[in-house]
CSV table of C-alpha atoms in Angstrom, one decimal:
chain,number,residue,atom,x,y,z
A,10,MET,CA,0.1,0.0,0.0
A,11,GLN,CA,1.5,3.4,-1.0
A,12,SER,CA,0.1,6.9,-0.6
A,13,LEU,CA,-0.2,9.3,-3.3
A,14,ARG,CA,2.7,11.4,-1.5
A,15,PHE,CA,4.9,8.3,-1.8
A,16,ILE,CA,4.1,7.8,-5.4
A,17,SER,CA,5.0,11.3,-6.1
A,18,ALA,CA,8.3,11.0,-4.1
A,19,GLU,CA,9.2,8.0,-6.4
A,20,ALA,CA,8.5,10.0,-9.4
A,21,LEU,CA,10.8,12.9,-8.2
A,22,VAL,CA,13.7,10.6,-7.2
A,23,SER,CA,13.5,8.5,-10.4
A,24,HIS,CA,15.1,11.5,-12.1
A,25,PRO,CA,18.3,12.5,-10.0
A,26,PRO,CA,19.0,15.7,-11.9
A,27,GLY,CA,15.5,17.0,-11.4
A,28,ALA,CA,15.6,15.9,-7.8
A,29,GLN,CA,18.8,17.7,-7.3
A,30,GLN,CA,17.3,20.9,-8.5
A,31,SER,CA,14.1,20.6,-6.6
A,32,LEU,CA,15.5,19.8,-3.1
A,33,ASP,CA,16.0,23.5,-2.0
A,34,ALA,CA,12.3,23.9,-2.5
A,35,VAL,CA,11.2,20.6,-0.6
A,36,ALA,CA,9.5,21.0,2.9
A,37,HIS,CA,12.0,19.6,5.5
A,38,ASN,CA,9.2,17.0,6.8
A,39,LEU,CA,9.3,15.4,3.2
A,40,TYR,CA,12.9,14.4,3.4
A,41,PRO,CA,12.2,10.9,5.2
A,42,LEU,CA,9.7,10.1,2.5
A,43,LEU,CA,12.2,11.0,-0.3
A,44,PHE,CA,14.9,8.9,1.5
A,45,LYS,CA,12.7,5.8,1.6
A,46,ALA,CA,11.6,6.1,-2.0
A,47,SER,CA,15.2,6.6,-3.1
A,48,TYR,CA,16.3,3.6,-1.1
A,49,LEU,CA,13.4,1.6,-2.6
A,50,LEU,CA,14.5,2.5,-6.2
A,51,GLU,CA,18.2,2.2,-5.3
A,52,GLN,CA,18.9,5.7,-6.4
A,53,SER,CA,22.4,6.1,-4.6
A,54,ALA,CA,22.9,9.7,-6.0
A,55,VAL,CA,19.9,11.1,-4.6
A,56,ILE,CA,20.4,9.2,-1.3
A,57,ARG,CA,23.9,10.9,-0.9
A,58,LEU,CA,22.4,14.2,-1.8
A,59,LEU,CA,19.5,13.9,0.5
A,60,ILE,CA,21.8,13.1,3.5
A,61,GLU,CA,24.4,15.9,2.5
A,62,ARG,CA,21.6,18.5,2.7
A,63,TRP,CA,19.5,16.7,5.6
A,64,PRO,CA,17.7,19.4,7.4
A,65,LEU,CA,16.5,17.5,10.3
A,66,GLU,CA,18.3,16.8,13.8
A,67,GLU,CA,18.2,13.2,13.6
A,68,PHE,CA,18.6,10.5,10.9
A,69,ARG,CA,17.7,7.1,12.0
A,70,LEU,CA,18.0,4.5,9.3
A,71,GLY,CA,16.0,1.7,10.8
A,72,PRO,CA,12.7,3.7,11.5
A,73,LEU,CA,13.1,5.4,8.0
A,74,LEU,CA,13.1,2.1,6.2
A,75,GLY,CA,10.5,0.5,8.2
A,76,PRO,CA,6.6,0.4,7.6
A,77,SER,CA,4.9,3.8,7.6
A,78,ALA,CA,1.6,5.3,6.7
A,79,ASP,CA,2.8,6.4,3.2
A,80,HIS,CA,4.6,3.1,2.4
A,81,ALA,CA,3.7,-0.2,4.3
A,82,GLY,CA,6.6,-2.2,2.9
A,83,ASP,CA,9.7,-2.9,5.3
A,84,LEU,CA,13.0,-2.2,3.7
A,85,ARG,CA,15.2,-3.0,6.7
A,86,ASP,CA,16.1,-6.4,5.4
A,87,ARG,CA,17.8,-4.7,2.4
A,88,ALA,CA,21.5,-4.3,3.1
A,89,CYS,CA,21.9,-2.7,-0.3
A,90,ARG,CA,25.7,-2.0,-0.9
A,91,ALA,CA,25.1,1.0,-3.3
A,92,CYS,CA,22.6,2.6,-0.9
A,93,LEU,CA,24.5,2.2,2.4
A,94,GLU,CA,27.8,3.4,0.9
A,95,ALA,CA,25.8,6.4,-0.4
A,96,CYS,CA,24.4,6.9,3.1
A,97,VAL,CA,28.1,7.1,4.7
A,98,ARG,CA,29.3,9.2,1.9
A,99,GLY,CA,26.5,11.6,2.5
A,100,LEU,CA,27.2,11.9,5.9
A,101,ALA,CA,30.8,12.8,5.2
A,102,ASP,CA,29.6,15.4,2.7
A,103,HIS,CA,27.3,16.8,5.3
A,104,VAL,CA,29.9,17.4,7.8
A,105,LEU,CA,32.3,18.9,5.2
A,106,GLN,CA,29.8,21.3,3.5
A,107,GLY,CA,28.1,22.7,6.6
A,108,GLY,CA,25.8,25.5,5.7
A,109,GLY,CA,22.5,27.1,7.4
A,110,ARG,CA,20.2,24.2,6.9
A,111,ARG,CA,22.5,21.7,8.4
A,112,ARG,CA,20.9,20.7,11.8
A,113,LEU,CA,21.9,17.1,11.9
A,114,ARG,CA,23.2,16.1,15.3
A,115,VAL,CA,22.6,12.3,15.4
A,116,ALA,CA,23.0,9.6,12.5
A,117,ASP,CA,21.6,6.1,13.7
A,118,LEU,CA,22.9,3.6,11.2
A,119,THR,CA,21.8,0.6,13.1
A,120,GLY,CA,18.5,-1.4,12.4
A,121,ILE,CA,19.5,-3.1,9.3
A,122,ARG,CA,18.7,-6.9,9.2
A,123,ASP,CA,21.2,-9.1,7.2
A,124,VAL,CA,19.5,-11.9,5.3
A,125,GLN,CA,20.5,-14.5,3.0
A,126,VAL,CA,18.7,-13.3,-0.3
A,127,GLN,CA,18.8,-9.6,-1.0
A,128,ARG,CA,15.6,-8.1,-2.5
A,129,CYS,CA,17.3,-4.8,-3.7
A,130,PRO,CA,17.7,-4.4,-7.6
A,131,CYS,CA,21.3,-4.8,-7.4
A,132,GLY,CA,21.4,-7.9,-5.2
A,133,ARG,CA,24.8,-6.9,-3.7
A,134,ALA,CA,24.8,-6.7,0.1
A,135,LEU,CA,27.0,-4.8,2.5
A,136,GLY,CA,27.1,-6.8,5.7
A,137,ARG,CA,27.9,-5.7,9.1
A,138,TRP,CA,31.6,-6.2,8.7
A,139,GLY,CA,31.6,-4.1,5.4
A,140,ARG,CA,29.6,-1.4,7.0
A,141,THR,CA,31.9,-1.3,9.8
A,142,GLU,CA,34.9,-1.1,7.4
A,143,LEU,CA,33.2,1.7,5.3
A,144,LEU,CA,32.4,3.8,8.3
A,145,ALA,CA,35.8,3.4,10.1
A,146,ARG,CA,37.7,4.3,6.9
A,147,THR,CA,35.5,7.3,6.2
A,148,CYS,CA,36.1,8.6,9.8
A,149,CYS,CA,39.8,8.1,9.3
A,150,GLU,CA,39.7,10.2,6.1
A,151,LEU,CA,37.9,12.9,7.8
A,152,GLN,CA,40.3,12.9,10.7
A,153,ALA,CA,43.0,13.7,8.3
A,154,GLN,CA,41.3,16.8,7.3
A,155,PRO,CA,39.8,18.2,10.6
A,156,ARG,CA,39.8,21.8,9.6
A,157,ALA,CA,37.7,21.1,6.5
A,158,ALA,CA,34.8,20.0,8.7
A,159,ARG,CA,32.2,22.5,9.6
A,160,HIS,CA,29.7,20.4,11.4
A,161,ARG,CA,30.0,17.4,13.9
A,162,VAL,CA,27.6,14.5,14.0
A,163,GLU,CA,27.3,11.7,16.5
A,164,VAL,CA,27.0,8.3,14.7
A,165,LEU,CA,25.4,5.2,16.4
A,166,ALA,CA,26.6,2.1,14.9
A,167,ASP,CA,26.8,-1.8,15.1
A,168,VAL,CA,30.5,-2.5,14.9
A,169,PHE,CA,32.0,-5.8,13.8
A,170,VAL,CA,35.7,-6.0,14.3
A,171,THR,CA,38.3,-8.6,13.1
A,172,SER,CA,42.0,-8.7,12.7
A,173,GLY,CA,41.2,-7.5,9.0
A,174,ASN,CA,39.7,-4.1,10.0
A,175,PHE,CA,41.1,-3.6,13.6
A,176,GLU,CA,43.4,-0.8,12.8
A,177,ALA,CA,40.8,1.3,11.1
A,178,VAL,CA,38.2,0.7,13.7
A,179,ALA,CA,40.7,1.6,16.5
A,180,ARG,CA,41.5,4.8,14.7
A,181,ALA,CA,37.9,5.6,14.2
A,182,LEU,CA,37.0,5.0,17.9
A,183,GLY,CA,40.2,6.4,19.2
A,184,PRO,CA,40.3,9.7,21.4
A,185,ALA,CA,43.3,10.9,19.4
A,186,GLY,CA,42.2,13.7,16.9
A,187,PRO,CA,38.7,13.1,16.9
A,188,GLY,CA,37.0,13.8,13.6
A,189,PRO,CA,33.6,15.4,12.8
A,190,LEU,CA,31.9,12.0,12.8
A,191,ARG,CA,32.0,10.7,16.4
A,192,VAL,CA,31.1,6.8,16.4
A,193,ARG,CA,29.2,5.5,19.4
A,194,CYS,CA,29.2,1.7,19.4
A,195,LEU,CA,25.9,0.3,20.6
A,196,SER,CA,26.8,-3.4,19.7
A,197,LEU,CA,30.1,-5.0,19.2
A,198,ARG,CA,30.9,-8.4,17.6
A,199,ALA,CA,34.6,-9.5,17.6
A,200,ASP,CA,36.2,-12.3,15.7
A,201,SER,CA,39.6,-13.5,14.9
A,202,LEU,CA,41.3,-11.2,17.5
A,203,ASP,CA,43.6,-11.8,20.2
A,204,PRO,CA,42.6,-11.1,23.7
A,205,GLY,CA,44.8,-8.0,24.0
A,206,ARG,CA,43.2,-6.4,20.9
A,207,LEU,CA,39.7,-7.3,22.0
A,208,LEU,CA,40.4,-5.5,25.4
A,209,HIS,CA,41.9,-2.6,23.5
A,210,VAL,CA,38.9,-2.0,21.3
A,211,LEU,CA,36.5,-2.5,24.1
A,212,ARG,CA,38.1,0.3,26.0
A,213,LEU,CA,37.8,2.4,23.0
A,214,ALA,CA,34.1,1.7,22.3
A,215,GLY,CA,33.3,2.5,25.8
A,216,PRO,CA,31.7,-0.4,28.1
A,217,HIS,CA,29.2,2.3,29.3
A,218,GLU,CA,27.7,2.6,25.8
A,219,LEU,CA,27.4,-1.1,24.8
A,220,ARG,CA,23.9,-2.8,24.6
A,221,ARG,CA,25.2,-6.1,23.0
A,222,LEU,CA,28.6,-7.7,23.0
A,223,GLU,CA,29.4,-10.8,20.9
A,224,VAL,CA,32.9,-12.4,21.3
A,225,VAL,CA,32.8,-15.4,18.9
A,226,HIS,CA,34.9,-18.2,17.3
A,227,ASN,CA,38.4,-17.3,16.9
A,228,VAL,CA,38.8,-15.1,20.0
A,229,ARG,CA,40.6,-17.6,22.3
A,230,LEU,CA,39.6,-16.5,25.9
A,231,HIS,CA,39.8,-18.3,29.3
A,232,ALA,CA,38.2,-17.5,32.4
A,233,GLY,CA,40.9,-15.1,33.5
A,234,HIS,CA,40.3,-13.1,30.2
A,235,VAL,CA,36.6,-13.0,30.9
A,236,GLN,CA,37.1,-11.8,34.3
A,237,GLN,CA,39.3,-9.0,33.1
A,238,LEU,CA,37.0,-8.2,30.3
A,239,LEU,CA,33.9,-7.8,32.6
A,240,ALA,CA,35.9,-5.8,35.0
A,241,GLN,CA,36.7,-3.2,32.4
A,242,GLY,CA,33.8,-0.9,33.0
A,243,GLY,CA,30.8,-2.7,34.4
A,244,PHE,CA,28.8,-2.7,31.2
A,245,PRO,CA,25.6,-1.1,33.0
A,246,ARG,CA,23.6,-1.0,29.9
A,247,LEU,CA,24.6,-4.5,28.4
A,248,VAL,CA,21.4,-6.4,27.4
A,249,SER,CA,23.0,-9.4,25.6
A,250,LEU,CA,26.5,-11.1,26.1
A,251,THR,CA,27.9,-13.9,23.9
A,252,LEU,CA,31.3,-15.5,24.9
A,253,PRO,CA,33.4,-18.0,22.7
A,254,ALA,CA,33.8,-21.7,23.2
A,255,LYS,CA,35.8,-22.7,26.4
A,256,ALA,CA,35.5,-19.1,27.8
A,257,PHE,CA,35.2,-20.5,31.4
A,258,ASP,CA,38.2,-22.9,31.3
A,259,ALA,CA,40.9,-22.0,33.8
A,260,PRO,CA,44.0,-20.2,32.8
A,261,PRO,CA,46.7,-22.6,31.5
A,262,ALA,CA,49.2,-21.7,34.5
A,263,SER,CA,46.6,-21.8,37.2
A,264,THR,CA,46.6,-24.3,40.0
A,265,PRO,CA,43.3,-26.1,41.0
A,266,ALA,CA,41.4,-24.4,43.9
A,267,PRO,CA,40.9,-26.5,47.2
A,268,ASP,CA,37.6,-28.2,47.6
A,269,GLY,CA,36.6,-27.9,44.0
A,270,GLU,CA,35.9,-24.1,44.5
A,271,GLU,CA,35.8,-21.8,41.4
A,272,PRO,CA,36.9,-18.3,42.4
A,273,LEU,CA,37.3,-17.1,38.8
A,274,LEU,CA,33.8,-18.2,37.9
A,275,ALA,CA,32.5,-16.8,41.0
A,276,SER,CA,34.1,-13.4,40.2
A,277,ILE,CA,32.5,-13.5,36.7
A,278,ALA,CA,29.1,-14.4,38.2
A,279,ARG,CA,29.4,-11.3,40.5
A,280,ALA,CA,30.3,-9.1,37.7
A,281,LEU,CA,27.3,-10.4,35.6
A,282,SER,CA,25.0,-9.7,38.6
A,283,ARG,CA,26.0,-6.0,38.5
A,284,MET,CA,24.6,-5.8,34.8
A,285,THR,CA,21.1,-5.1,35.7
A,286,GLN,CA,19.8,-4.9,32.2
A,287,LEU,CA,21.4,-8.2,31.1
A,288,THR,CA,18.7,-10.6,29.9
A,289,GLU,CA,20.4,-12.6,27.1
A,290,LEU,CA,23.4,-15.0,27.8
A,291,HIS,CA,25.0,-17.1,25.2
A,292,VAL,CA,27.9,-19.3,26.3
A,293,ALA,CA,27.7,-22.5,24.2
A,294,PHE,CA,30.6,-24.9,24.0
A,295,SER,CA,31.8,-23.9,27.4
A,296,THR,CA,32.3,-26.7,30.0
A,297,LEU,CA,29.9,-25.9,32.9
A,298,THR,CA,29.4,-29.2,34.4
A,299,GLY,CA,28.1,-28.7,38.0
A,300,LYS,CA,28.7,-25.0,37.7
A,301,LEU,CA,25.5,-23.6,36.3
A,302,GLN,CA,24.2,-22.4,39.6
A,303,THR,CA,27.5,-20.6,40.4
A,304,LEU,CA,27.3,-18.7,37.2
A,305,LEU,CA,23.4,-18.0,36.9
A,306,GLY,CA,22.5,-18.1,40.6
A,307,PRO,CA,23.7,-14.6,41.5
A,308,LEU,CA,22.1,-12.8,38.6
A,309,ARG,CA,19.5,-10.1,39.6
A,310,THR,CA,17.6,-9.9,36.5
A,311,PRO,CA,15.8,-12.9,34.9
A,312,LEU,CA,17.2,-14.1,31.7
A,313,ARG,CA,15.0,-14.1,28.6
A,314,VAL,CA,17.4,-15.7,26.3
A,315,LEU,CA,19.8,-18.5,27.3
A,316,ASP,CA,22.1,-20.5,25.2
A,317,VAL,CA,23.9,-23.5,27.0
A,318,GLY,CA,24.2,-25.7,24.3
A,319,ASN,CA,27.1,-28.4,24.5
A,320,CYS,CA,28.0,-27.0,28.0
A,321,ALA,CA,28.2,-30.7,29.5
A,322,LEU,CA,25.5,-30.0,32.0
A,323,ASN,CA,24.8,-32.6,34.6
A,324,HIS,CA,21.9,-33.6,36.7
A,325,GLU,CA,22.7,-30.9,39.3
A,326,ASP,CA,22.8,-28.2,36.5
A,327,MET,CA,19.4,-29.4,34.9
A,328,THR,CA,17.7,-29.5,38.4
A,329,PHE,CA,18.9,-25.9,39.1
A,330,LEU,CA,17.7,-24.6,35.7
A,331,ALA,CA,14.4,-26.2,36.0
A,332,ASN,CA,13.7,-24.5,39.5
A,333,CYS,CA,15.5,-21.2,39.0
A,334,ILE,CA,14.0,-17.8,38.5
A,335,HIS,CA,15.1,-17.6,35.0
A,336,ALA,CA,12.9,-20.7,34.0
A,337,ALA,CA,9.6,-18.8,34.1
A,338,HIS,CA,10.9,-16.0,31.9
A,339,LEU,CA,12.8,-17.6,29.1
A,340,GLU,CA,11.7,-16.9,25.6
A,341,VAL,CA,14.6,-18.4,23.7
A,342,LEU,CA,16.4,-21.5,25.0
A,343,ASP,CA,19.1,-23.6,23.5
A,344,LEU,CA,19.8,-27.0,25.2
A,345,SER,CA,21.7,-28.6,22.2
A,346,GLY,CA,24.2,-31.3,22.7
A,347,HIS,CA,22.6,-32.9,26.1
A,348,CYS,CA,20.7,-36.2,26.2
A,349,LEU,CA,17.8,-34.6,27.8
A,350,VAL,CA,15.0,-37.2,27.7
A,351,ASP,CA,17.4,-40.0,28.5
A,352,LEU,CA,19.4,-38.5,31.4
A,353,PHE,CA,17.0,-35.7,32.9
A,354,PRO,CA,13.6,-36.7,32.0
A,355,ALA,CA,11.9,-35.0,35.0
A,356,SER,CA,14.0,-31.9,35.0
A,357,PHE,CA,13.6,-31.4,31.2
A,358,HIS,CA,9.8,-31.7,31.6
A,359,ARG,CA,9.6,-29.4,34.5
A,360,LEU,CA,11.8,-26.8,32.8
A,361,LEU,CA,9.5,-26.6,29.7
A,362,GLY,CA,6.5,-26.5,31.9
A,363,GLN,CA,7.9,-23.6,33.8
A,364,ALA,CA,9.0,-21.8,30.5
A,365,ALA,CA,5.8,-22.6,28.7
A,366,PRO,CA,4.0,-19.1,29.2
A,367,THR,CA,7.0,-17.3,27.6
A,368,LEU,CA,8.8,-19.7,25.4
A,369,ARG,CA,9.0,-18.8,21.8
A,370,ALA,CA,12.1,-20.5,20.4
A,371,LEU,CA,13.6,-24.0,21.4
A,372,THR,CA,16.7,-25.6,20.1
A,373,LEU,CA,17.4,-29.2,20.7
A,374,GLU,CA,20.1,-30.3,18.2
A,375,GLU,CA,22.2,-33.3,18.8
A,376,CYS,CA,20.3,-34.3,21.9
A,377,GLY,CA,20.2,-38.0,21.1
A,378,LEU,CA,16.5,-37.9,20.5
A,379,GLU,CA,15.5,-41.4,19.2
A,380,ASP,CA,12.0,-42.9,18.2
A,381,ARG,CA,11.5,-44.1,21.8
A,382,HIS,CA,11.7,-40.5,23.0
A,383,VAL,CA,8.9,-39.0,20.9
A,384,GLY,CA,6.2,-39.5,23.3
A,385,ALA,CA,7.9,-37.9,26.3
A,386,LEU,CA,9.1,-35.1,23.9
A,387,SER,CA,5.6,-34.5,22.7
A,388,LEU,CA,4.4,-34.5,26.2
A,389,ALA,CA,7.0,-31.9,27.3
A,390,LEU,CA,6.3,-29.6,24.3
A,391,GLY,CA,2.3,-29.9,24.7
A,392,THR,CA,2.3,-27.1,27.2
A,393,CYS,CA,4.4,-24.6,25.1
A,394,HIS,CA,1.4,-22.9,23.4
A,395,ARG,CA,3.5,-19.7,22.7
A,396,LEU,CA,6.4,-21.7,20.8
A,397,ARG,CA,7.0,-20.2,17.3
A,398,GLU,CA,10.2,-21.9,16.4
A,399,LEU,CA,11.5,-25.4,17.1
A,400,ARG,CA,15.0,-26.8,15.9
A,401,PHE,CA,16.0,-30.5,16.4
A,402,LEU,CA,18.5,-31.1,13.7
A,403,GLY,CA,21.1,-33.9,14.3
A,404,ASN,CA,18.8,-36.5,16.1
A,405,PRO,CA,18.6,-40.0,15.0
A,406,LEU,CA,14.7,-40.1,14.4
A,407,SER,CA,13.0,-42.2,11.7
A,408,GLY,CA,10.4,-41.0,9.3
A,409,ARG,CA,7.8,-42.9,11.2
A,410,ALA,CA,8.8,-41.1,14.5
A,411,LEU,CA,8.8,-37.7,12.8
A,412,ARG,CA,5.2,-38.1,11.5
A,413,ARG,CA,4.1,-38.8,15.1
A,414,LEU,CA,6.0,-35.8,16.4
A,415,PHE,CA,4.6,-33.5,13.6
A,416,ALA,CA,1.2,-34.7,14.6
A,417,ALA,CA,1.7,-33.5,18.0
A,418,LEU,CA,3.4,-30.3,17.0
A,419,CYS,CA,0.1,-29.3,15.0
A,420,GLU,CA,-1.4,-28.7,18.3
A,421,LEU,CA,1.0,-25.8,19.1
A,422,PRO,CA,-1.2,-22.7,17.8
A,423,ARG,CA,1.7,-20.3,17.4
A,424,LEU,CA,4.2,-22.6,15.8
A,425,ARG,CA,5.5,-21.2,12.6
A,426,CYS,CA,9.1,-22.6,12.0
A,427,VAL,CA,10.3,-26.2,12.3
A,428,GLU,CA,13.9,-27.4,11.5
A,429,PHE,CA,13.9,-31.2,11.5
A,430,PRO,CA,16.7,-33.8,10.8
A,431,VAL,CA,17.3,-35.9,7.7
A,432,PRO,CA,15.3,-39.1,8.8
A,433,ARG,CA,17.5,-41.9,9.9
A,434,ASP,CA,16.0,-44.1,7.4
A,435,CYS,CA,17.8,-42.0,4.6
A,436,TYR,CA,21.3,-42.9,5.9
A,437,PRO,CA,23.2,-46.2,5.6
A,438,GLU,CA,22.2,-48.8,8.3
A,439,GLY,CA,24.6,-48.5,11.3
A,440,SER,CA,25.3,-44.6,10.9
A,441,VAL,CA,26.7,-43.3,14.0
A,442,TYR,CA,25.5,-40.1,15.7
A,443,PRO,CA,26.4,-37.3,16.2
A,444,GLN,CA,27.6,-37.2,12.5
A,445,ASP,CA,30.4,-35.3,11.0
A,446,GLU,CA,29.7,-33.1,7.9
A,447,LEU,CA,30.9,-35.7,5.4
A,448,ALA,CA,28.6,-38.5,6.9
A,449,MET,CA,25.7,-36.0,7.2
A,450,SER,CA,25.8,-35.1,3.7
A,451,LYS,CA,25.6,-38.7,2.4
A,452,PHE,CA,22.0,-39.7,2.4
A,453,ASP,CA,19.4,-40.9,0.0
A,454,GLN,CA,17.7,-37.7,-1.3
A,455,GLN,CA,14.8,-39.5,-3.0
A,456,LYS,CA,13.8,-41.2,0.4
A,457,TYR,CA,14.4,-37.8,2.2
A,458,ASP,CA,12.1,-36.0,-0.4
A,459,ALA,CA,9.3,-38.6,0.0
A,460,ILE,CA,9.3,-38.5,3.8
A,461,ALA,CA,9.5,-34.6,3.8
A,462,ALA,CA,6.4,-34.6,1.5
A,463,ASP,CA,4.6,-36.9,4.1
A,464,LEU,CA,5.6,-34.6,6.8
A,465,ARG,CA,4.1,-31.6,4.9
A,466,ALA,CA,0.9,-33.6,4.3
A,467,VAL,CA,0.5,-34.2,8.1
A,468,LEU,CA,0.7,-30.4,8.5
A,469,LEU,CA,-1.8,-29.8,5.5
A,470,ARG,CA,-4.4,-32.3,6.8
A,471,ALA,CA,-4.2,-30.6,10.3
A,472,GLY,CA,-4.8,-27.2,8.6
A,473,ARG,CA,-1.4,-26.0,9.5
A,474,GLU,CA,0.1,-24.8,6.3
A,475,ASP,CA,1.3,-21.8,8.2
A,476,ILE,CA,4.2,-24.0,9.6
A,477,GLN,CA,7.3,-23.6,7.6
A,478,VAL,CA,9.7,-26.7,7.7
A,479,SER,CA,13.2,-27.3,6.4
A,480,THR,CA,16.3,-29.2,7.0
A,481,PRO,CA,19.4,-26.9,6.8
A,482,LEU,CA,22.1,-29.5,6.8
A,483,PHE,CA,24.8,-27.4,8.2
A,484,GLY,CA,22.7,-25.0,10.3
A,485,SER,CA,20.9,-21.8,9.7
A,486,PHE,CA,22.5,-19.0,7.6
A,487,ASP,CA,25.0,-16.8,9.5
A,488,PRO,CA,25.5,-13.6,7.7
A,489,ASP,CA,28.5,-12.6,9.7
A,490,ILE,CA,30.3,-15.9,9.1
A,491,GLN,CA,29.4,-15.8,5.4
A,492,GLU,CA,30.8,-12.2,5.0
A,493,THR,CA,34.1,-13.0,6.8
A,494,SER,CA,34.7,-16.6,5.8
A,495,ASN,CA,37.9,-15.8,3.9
A,496,GLU,CA,39.5,-14.1,6.8
A,497,LEU,CA,38.3,-16.8,9.0
A,498,GLY,CA,39.9,-19.4,6.8
A,499,ALA,CA,43.2,-17.6,6.8
A,500,PHE,CA,43.1,-17.1,10.6
A,501,LEU,CA,42.6,-20.9,11.0
A,502,LEU,CA,45.5,-21.7,8.7
A,503,GLN,CA,47.8,-19.4,10.6
A,504,ALA,CA,46.6,-20.9,13.9
A,505,PHE,CA,47.3,-24.3,12.5
A,506,LYS,CA,50.7,-23.2,11.2
A,507,THR,CA,51.5,-21.8,14.7
A,508,ALA,CA,50.6,-25.0,16.5
A,509,LEU,CA,52.7,-27.0,14.1
A,510,GLU,CA,55.6,-24.7,14.8
A,511,ASN,CA,55.0,-25.1,18.6
A,512,PHE,CA,54.9,-28.9,18.3
A,513,SER,CA,58.0,-29.1,16.3
A,514,ARG,CA,60.0,-26.9,18.8
A,515,VAL,CA,58.8,-29.2,21.7
A,516,LEU,CA,60.0,-32.2,19.7
A,517,LYS,CA,63.4,-30.6,19.3
A,518,GLN,CA,63.7,-29.8,23.0
A,519,MET,CA,62.9,-33.4,23.8
A,520,GLU,CA,65.6,-34.6,21.5
């Protein structure tokens, strides 16, 4: 649905020379409308000109691209390279040109959603890492000519830093010689960095500003690093924290504490308890056997999102989780990598019962779910009437068991997305679970297609065509990994080379 105003805006921006001549006569309150029309039609030259002359005090990208009374379409999932580059170049032009109509004080570049398939005409995306690189280099260019700037603008951004763009990001955030674009980091994702560089960029970003912090994959942290990181500023506004694998392991040179105490983990928990806005915690692939209460018990704010996939939880941990304050507030929960129905049937059932009024997304990948567990799983899920997403890839379930489970899932009124495993019937007899990537990809495609069609028929007969089902073999699309895969590969090769060199050195010393 488009208003006559929006149709007129499209007509104007479709002819950039005419738009340039007309802008001085356009009312200030029409600039947002012209911007969305330009973004929709991918008129990058007009976008750059609009932001150069932006007459309002704020430019907020997310709300500008979202649904409005004039245009119901949502363009926030269009990370269009041409348009986003024009936005940043337009900001640079704005601070350099100055002038009487320049009132812009805040430019919020957050709110873009990175998706797998781009709907913009060019089909070329600029991901979070690319947006960070572009903004950082633009800031560095402006820092080199500070006297030319006639106007200063505060830029809110989601920053993604790796070893590939660390230098530019550090310069852009650094206090030395601040330029006309002052970057405020609302969220920070760090990958392929050593702990020293991570701590440095955190100091520059300002822990007091951060809402989200993701430290992932190839940032090798242990509990000592995490303690140091959290002590760096308190993170009073942090809502979401993601830590990499093995983040709670003891430092290599540390000596075991007496009586099994965990002083480092207790210190980390105290730091987390001071973060009164923290409601999302992702600590997958960290060994937390018997330690979950130590970590989560002191938290003052109930968690809404919790990822403890592959954390080697035991009976004590699951009992705590099922009875703690967080259980009744969880909206997103990942328990992957634990044999829940086999080892903790009562705790698992109680946990889902406690979370049922709020739970929207549940992930149970590689949980050893077999045909004999379908009844207990269906019973546990039966109370989760608000559940919208269920993922249980990597479980050795037959086509027959999946049909029984799908029949139960039809009773969940809000369910919209299901990711199910390749049925066990499609693999050679004797296949071992969990599978590696090579074994996972060797299945009978025709048999899979037939079973998948049967499962969709189960949904159709129940009138649940609103449930989308799929089997993403290697997990869901991750735009950040996709964008930085080349750098990630190079980092892994260098790490492997370093490990070989260290091994060779040890061998020589032994000789």
